[in-house]
Amino acid sequence: MVHTYYDHVSFDKFVEYNWGLPEISSTSRDNLPNPIPSAGNPYVPANSPAIGNLADMFKFDKGGH
């Protein structure tokens, strides 16, 4: 189960992460770190503000199958 906070910028972060692209700009929200879940509440990142990049929502088969 994934408890990561996502918003529309998560798609941008995913594309940047997956294809090794730079951030859109130095002041955009895609520069925020990926969340680190806090022990007391997995829905509240320990490193807030943070936004997920959708990568943990997918399981890509690196073997080409």
XYZ file of N, CA and C in Angstrom, residues 19-39:
63
model
N 13.262 9.319 -17.071
C 14.057 9.556 -18.269
C 15.318 10.379 -17.991
N 15.638 10.605 -16.725
C 16.870 11.300 -16.367
C 16.930 12.742 -16.836
N 15.786 13.418 -16.798
C 15.714 14.806 -17.253
C 15.906 15.770 -16.088
N 16.356 16.995 -16.370
C 16.484 17.991 -15.301
C 15.119 18.535 -14.895
N 15.076 19.210 -13.740
C 13.835 19.842 -13.291
C 13.419 20.919 -14.284
N 12.123 21.215 -14.293
C 11.580 22.207 -15.217
C 12.218 23.572 -14.991
N 12.315 23.988 -13.730
C 12.991 25.243 -13.388
C 13.470 25.149 -11.943
N 14.312 26.060 -11.551
C 14.862 26.019 -10.193
C 13.838 26.427 -9.138
N 12.706 26.999 -9.561
C 11.703 27.453 -8.604
C 10.394 26.659 -8.670
N 10.343 25.614 -9.475
C 9.099 24.854 -9.606
C 8.972 23.811 -8.498
N 7.749 23.354 -8.266
C 7.469 22.403 -7.192
C 8.077 21.025 -7.439
N 8.512 20.740 -8.660
C 9.138 19.443 -8.909
C 10.525 19.352 -8.276
N 11.008 20.453 -7.711
C 12.267 20.448 -6.967
C 12.087 19.953 -5.539
N 10.862 19.821 -5.065
C 10.636 19.324 -3.716
C 11.117 17.875 -3.619
N 11.615 17.460 -2.457
C 12.123 16.089 -2.320
C 10.994 15.064 -2.329
N 11.367 13.811 -2.574
C 10.409 12.721 -2.409
C 10.153 12.546 -0.924
N 8.921 12.246 -0.529
C 8.579 12.128 0.890
C 9.273 10.958 1.582
N 9.621 11.175 2.828
C 10.094 10.123 3.724
C 8.998 9.962 4.767
N 8.354 8.782 4.820
C 7.230 8.610 5.758
C 7.676 8.778 7.208
N 6.859 9.457 7.986
C 7.143 9.580 9.417
C 6.653 8.317 10.117
N 7.273 7.990 11.227
C 6.929 6.767 11.947
C 5.512 6.814 12.520
